[in-house]
Coordinates of C-alpha atoms and ligand atoms in Angstrom, one line a residue:
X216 CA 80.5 96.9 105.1
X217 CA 81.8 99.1 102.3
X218 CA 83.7 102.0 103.0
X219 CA 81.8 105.5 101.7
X220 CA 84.0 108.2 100.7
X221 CA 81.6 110.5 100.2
X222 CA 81.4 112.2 103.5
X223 CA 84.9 111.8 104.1
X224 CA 87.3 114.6 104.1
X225 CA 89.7 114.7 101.3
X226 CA 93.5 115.6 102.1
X227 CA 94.7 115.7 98.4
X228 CA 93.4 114.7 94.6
X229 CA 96.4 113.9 92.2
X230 CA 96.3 112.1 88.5
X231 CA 95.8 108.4 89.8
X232 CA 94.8 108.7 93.4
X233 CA 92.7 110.3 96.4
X234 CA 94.0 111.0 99.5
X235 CA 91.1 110.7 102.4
X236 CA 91.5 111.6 106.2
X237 CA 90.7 108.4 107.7
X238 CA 88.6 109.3 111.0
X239 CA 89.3 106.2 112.5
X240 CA 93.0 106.6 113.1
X241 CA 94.7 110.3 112.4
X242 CA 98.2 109.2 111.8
X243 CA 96.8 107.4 108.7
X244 CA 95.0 107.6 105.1
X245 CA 93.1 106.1 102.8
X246 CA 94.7 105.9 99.2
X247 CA 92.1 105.4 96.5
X248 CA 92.9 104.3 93.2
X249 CA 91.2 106.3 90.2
X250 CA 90.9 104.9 86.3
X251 CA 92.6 107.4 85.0
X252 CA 96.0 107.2 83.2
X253 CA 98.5 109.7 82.5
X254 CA 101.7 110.5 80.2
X255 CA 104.4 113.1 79.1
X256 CA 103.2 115.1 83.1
X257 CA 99.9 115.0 82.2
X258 CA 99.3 116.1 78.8
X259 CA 98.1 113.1 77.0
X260 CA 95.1 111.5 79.5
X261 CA 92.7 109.1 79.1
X262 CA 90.3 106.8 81.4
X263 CA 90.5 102.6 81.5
X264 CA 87.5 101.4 82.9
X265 CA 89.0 99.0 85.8
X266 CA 92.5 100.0 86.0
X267 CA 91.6 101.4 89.4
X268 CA 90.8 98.0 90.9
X269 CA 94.1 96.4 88.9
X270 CA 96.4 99.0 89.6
X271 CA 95.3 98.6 93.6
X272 CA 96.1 94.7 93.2
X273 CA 99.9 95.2 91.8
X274 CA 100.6 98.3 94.4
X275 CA 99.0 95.7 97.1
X276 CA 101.0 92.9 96.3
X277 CA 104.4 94.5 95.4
X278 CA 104.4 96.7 99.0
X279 CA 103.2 93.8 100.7
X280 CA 106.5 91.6 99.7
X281 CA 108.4 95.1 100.7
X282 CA 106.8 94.8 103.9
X283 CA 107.6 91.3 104.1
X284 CA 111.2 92.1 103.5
X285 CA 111.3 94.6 105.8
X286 CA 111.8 97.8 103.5
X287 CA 110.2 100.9 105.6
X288 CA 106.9 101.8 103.5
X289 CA 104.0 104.1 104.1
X290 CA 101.5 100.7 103.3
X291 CA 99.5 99.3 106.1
X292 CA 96.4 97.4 104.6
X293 CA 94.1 97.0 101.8
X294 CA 90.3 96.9 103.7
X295 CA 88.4 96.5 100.2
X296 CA 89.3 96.5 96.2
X297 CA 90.5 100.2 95.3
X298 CA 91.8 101.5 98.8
X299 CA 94.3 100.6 100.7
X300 CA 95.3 102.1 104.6
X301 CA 98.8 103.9 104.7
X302 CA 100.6 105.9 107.0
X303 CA 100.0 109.7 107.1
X304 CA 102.9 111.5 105.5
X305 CA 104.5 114.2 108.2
X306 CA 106.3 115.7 104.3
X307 CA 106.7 115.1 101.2
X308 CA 109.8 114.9 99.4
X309 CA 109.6 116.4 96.3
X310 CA 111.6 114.1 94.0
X311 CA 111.3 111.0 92.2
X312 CA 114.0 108.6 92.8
X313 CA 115.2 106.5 89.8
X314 CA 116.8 103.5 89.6
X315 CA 118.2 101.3 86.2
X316 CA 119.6 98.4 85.2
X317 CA 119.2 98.6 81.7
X318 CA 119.2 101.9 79.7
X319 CA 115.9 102.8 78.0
X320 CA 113.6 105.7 77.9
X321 CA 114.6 109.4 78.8
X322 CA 118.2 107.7 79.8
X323 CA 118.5 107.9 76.0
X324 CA 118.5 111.2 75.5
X325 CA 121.4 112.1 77.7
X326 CA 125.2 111.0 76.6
X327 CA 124.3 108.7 73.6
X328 CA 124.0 105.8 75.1
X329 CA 122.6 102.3 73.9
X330 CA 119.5 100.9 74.4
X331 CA 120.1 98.0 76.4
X332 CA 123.5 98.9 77.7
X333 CA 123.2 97.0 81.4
X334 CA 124.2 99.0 84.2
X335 CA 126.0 97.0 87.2
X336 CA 126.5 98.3 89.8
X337 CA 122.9 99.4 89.2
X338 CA 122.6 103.5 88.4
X339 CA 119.8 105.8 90.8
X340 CA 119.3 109.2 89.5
X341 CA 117.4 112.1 91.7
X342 CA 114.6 114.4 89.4
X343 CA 112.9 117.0 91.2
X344 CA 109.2 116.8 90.6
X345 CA 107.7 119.3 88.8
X346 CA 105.6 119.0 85.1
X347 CA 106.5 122.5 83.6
X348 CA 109.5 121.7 84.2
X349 CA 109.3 117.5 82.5
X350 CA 110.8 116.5 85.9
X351 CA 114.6 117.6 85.2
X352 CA 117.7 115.3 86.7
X353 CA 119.4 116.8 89.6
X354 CA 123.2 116.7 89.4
X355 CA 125.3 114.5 91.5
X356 CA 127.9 117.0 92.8
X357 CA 125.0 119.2 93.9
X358 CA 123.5 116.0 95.7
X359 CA 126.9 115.4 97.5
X360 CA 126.7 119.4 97.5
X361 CA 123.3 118.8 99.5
X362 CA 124.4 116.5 101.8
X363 CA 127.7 117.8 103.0
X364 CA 126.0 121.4 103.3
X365 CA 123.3 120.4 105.1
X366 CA 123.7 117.3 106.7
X367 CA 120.7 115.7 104.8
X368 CA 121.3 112.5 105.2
X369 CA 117.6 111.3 103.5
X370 CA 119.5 110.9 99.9
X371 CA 121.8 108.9 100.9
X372 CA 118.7 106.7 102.6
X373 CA 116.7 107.3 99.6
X374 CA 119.1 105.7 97.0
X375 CA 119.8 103.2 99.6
X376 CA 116.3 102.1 99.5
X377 CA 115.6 102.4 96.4
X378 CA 118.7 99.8 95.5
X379 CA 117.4 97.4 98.1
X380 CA 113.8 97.7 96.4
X381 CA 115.0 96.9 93.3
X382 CA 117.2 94.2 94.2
X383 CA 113.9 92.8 95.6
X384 CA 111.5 93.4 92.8
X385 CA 114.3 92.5 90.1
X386 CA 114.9 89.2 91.8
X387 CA 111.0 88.2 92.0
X388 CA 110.5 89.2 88.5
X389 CA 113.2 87.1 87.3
X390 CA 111.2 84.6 88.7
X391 CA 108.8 85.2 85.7
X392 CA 111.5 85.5 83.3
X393 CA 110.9 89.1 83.8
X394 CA 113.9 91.9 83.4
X395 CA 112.6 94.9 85.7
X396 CA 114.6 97.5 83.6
X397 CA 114.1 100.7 85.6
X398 CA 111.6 102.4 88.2
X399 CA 110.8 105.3 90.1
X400 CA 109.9 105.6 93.4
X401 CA 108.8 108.9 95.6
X402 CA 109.5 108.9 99.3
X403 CA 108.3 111.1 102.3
X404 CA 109.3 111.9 106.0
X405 CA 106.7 109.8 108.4
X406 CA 107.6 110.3 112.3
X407 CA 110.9 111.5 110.6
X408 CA 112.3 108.8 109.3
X409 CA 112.4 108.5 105.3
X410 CA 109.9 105.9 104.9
X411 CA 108.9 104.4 100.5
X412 CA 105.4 106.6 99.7
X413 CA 102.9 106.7 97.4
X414 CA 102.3 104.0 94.4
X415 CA 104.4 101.1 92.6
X416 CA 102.0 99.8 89.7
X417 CA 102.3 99.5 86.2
X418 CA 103.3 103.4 85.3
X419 CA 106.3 102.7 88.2
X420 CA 108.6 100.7 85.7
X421 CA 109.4 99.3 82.6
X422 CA 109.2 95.7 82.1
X423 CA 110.9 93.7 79.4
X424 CA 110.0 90.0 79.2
X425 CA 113.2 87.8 78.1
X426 CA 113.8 86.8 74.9
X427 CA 114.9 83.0 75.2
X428 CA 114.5 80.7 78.1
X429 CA 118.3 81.1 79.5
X430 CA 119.3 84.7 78.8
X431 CA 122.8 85.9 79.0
X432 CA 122.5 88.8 81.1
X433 CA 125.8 89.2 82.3
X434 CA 127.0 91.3 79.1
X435 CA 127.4 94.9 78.4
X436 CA 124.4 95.3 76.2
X437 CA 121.5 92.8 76.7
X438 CA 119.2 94.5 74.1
X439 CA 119.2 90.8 72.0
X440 CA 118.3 88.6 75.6
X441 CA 115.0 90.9 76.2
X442 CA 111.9 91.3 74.0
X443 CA 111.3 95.0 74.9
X444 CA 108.1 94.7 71.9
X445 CA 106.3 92.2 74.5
X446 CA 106.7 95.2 77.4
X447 CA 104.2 95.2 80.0
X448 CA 104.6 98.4 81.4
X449 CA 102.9 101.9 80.7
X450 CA 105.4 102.8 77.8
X451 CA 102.5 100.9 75.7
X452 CA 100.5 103.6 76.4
X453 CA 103.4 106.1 76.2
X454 CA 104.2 104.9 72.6
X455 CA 100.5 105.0 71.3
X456 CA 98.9 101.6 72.4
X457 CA 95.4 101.1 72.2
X458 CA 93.9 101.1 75.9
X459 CA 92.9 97.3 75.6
X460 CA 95.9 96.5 75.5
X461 CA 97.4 98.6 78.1
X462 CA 95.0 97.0 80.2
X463 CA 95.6 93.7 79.5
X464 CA 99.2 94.2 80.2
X465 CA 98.2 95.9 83.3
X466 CA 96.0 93.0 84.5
X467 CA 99.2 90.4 83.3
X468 CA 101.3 92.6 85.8
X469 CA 98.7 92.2 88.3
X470 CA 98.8 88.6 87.8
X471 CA 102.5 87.9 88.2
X472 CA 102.7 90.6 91.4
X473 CA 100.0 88.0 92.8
X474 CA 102.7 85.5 92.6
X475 CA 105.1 87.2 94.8
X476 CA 103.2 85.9 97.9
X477 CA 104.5 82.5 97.3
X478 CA 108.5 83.7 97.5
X479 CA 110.7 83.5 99.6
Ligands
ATP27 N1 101.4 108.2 102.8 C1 100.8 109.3 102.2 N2 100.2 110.3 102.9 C2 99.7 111.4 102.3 N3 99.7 111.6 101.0 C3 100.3 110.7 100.2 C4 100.9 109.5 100.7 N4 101.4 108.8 99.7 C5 101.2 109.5 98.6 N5 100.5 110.6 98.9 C6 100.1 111.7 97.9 O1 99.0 111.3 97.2 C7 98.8 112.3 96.2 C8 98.1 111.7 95.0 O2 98.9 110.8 94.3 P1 98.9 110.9 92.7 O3 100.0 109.9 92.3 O4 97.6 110.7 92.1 O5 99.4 112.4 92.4 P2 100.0 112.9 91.1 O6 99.0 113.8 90.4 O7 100.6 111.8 90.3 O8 101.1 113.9 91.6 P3 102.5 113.4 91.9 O9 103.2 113.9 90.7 O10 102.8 114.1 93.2 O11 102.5 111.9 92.0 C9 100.2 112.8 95.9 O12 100.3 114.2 96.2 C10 101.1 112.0 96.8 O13 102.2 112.7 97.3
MG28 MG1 101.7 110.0 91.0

């Protein structure tokens, strides 16, 4: 029996997902996956027909490994294609937690540093989540500042998840000679304990197929061991891609999360 949404009471409406009180249970949700994609907070939008139903598949297989691995998530189930069960967030935590091995993107613009420069031990980077304001970095001292003032001791949990995370998902994509190059992750309080929230599709990352068979990733710059043209991550759309082939490389992402059941 298919789930109808319509007479159920929605808790919140963002860019790529609906948040519905689920009856059955109160300390959870259902998390329903929309077609729509978004870029530079918001402003460019458009609609793939079927993302929805592939972007479910990758957040459903990547958070079931997690769970497998024992990393605390919000995720619970997936009872049919486009929702999936989680937890009930108790609060939100307004930031987006970022994590890279290799620099690319917005880590550009800050210090004049190379693309490809690789980053060991890996680098995790707090932005406070707001569009108007493009999401800005939050300095480490005032992190520390944070912590020592206050006692919070949920950034120090946050970055330690979000390393073990991508330790995780670095290692499977490897797997299918995949470099996971950076992500970003959001996080809330549930029964108040920092617990991993919300979504990891293809808009959480970039990903940068490799570039021969037997890269040498061990250098300072691996720029010339990736082929960051063949990305399969949402910077297609980001840089202009038709929506084709954002979906496509979507649905490849999909694919190779699917394969993640089989490790270890
Ligand atoms: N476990 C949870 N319980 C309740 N709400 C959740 C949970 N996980 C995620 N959410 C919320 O679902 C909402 C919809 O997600 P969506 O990603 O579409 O929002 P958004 O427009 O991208 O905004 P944001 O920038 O906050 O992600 C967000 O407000 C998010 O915080
Ligand atoms: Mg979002």
């Amino acid at each position: 029996m298919s789930l109808n949404f319509d007479t159920m009471k929605k808790v919140i409406e963002g860019k790529t997902k609906i948040i519905y009180e689920n009856p059955a249970a109160a300390h959870t949700v259902y998390m329903v996956f929309k077609d729509d994609i978004t870029a530079g907070d918001g402003l460019k939008h458009d609609l793939i027909e079927g993302k929805s139903g592939i972007d479910w598949l990758t957040n459903k297989n990547i958070f079931e490994y997690l769970n497998r691995k024992g990393v605390r998530t919000h995720y619970i189930s997936s009872p049919q294609e486009k929702v999936s069960i989680v937890k009930r967030l108790d609060r939100k935590i307004n930031l987006e937690v970022v994590t890279r091995r290799v620099a690319a993107g917005s880590i550009l613009k800050w210090g004049n540093i190379a693309e490809g420069t690789r980053f060991d031990p890996l680098i995790t980077q707090f932005h406070y989540k707001d569009d108007p304001l493009h999401d800005p970095m939050l300095d480490d001292e005032y992190i520390e500042f944070i912590i020592q003032s206050k006692g919070s001791h949920e950034y120090q949990q946050m970055r330690d998840i979000n390393v073990q995370v991508f330790m995780i998902l670095e290692k499977a994509f490897a797997h299918h000679h995949i470099q996971l190059v950076d992500f970003k992750l959001e996080y809330g309080l549930i029964d108040g304990v920092v617990t991993l929230i919300d979504e990891i599709t293809g808009g959480s990352f970039r990903l940068w197929p490799y570039a021969k068979k037997e890269p040498n990733l061990n250098q300072q710059n691996v720029l010339a061991e990736l082929d960051p043209k063949g990305r399969l991550d949402k910077d297609t759309y980001r840089m202009g891609g038709d929506l084709a082939s954002v979906k496509s490389k979507f649905q490849i992402i999909a694919e190779i999360t699917s394969g993640f059941r089989d490790l270890a």
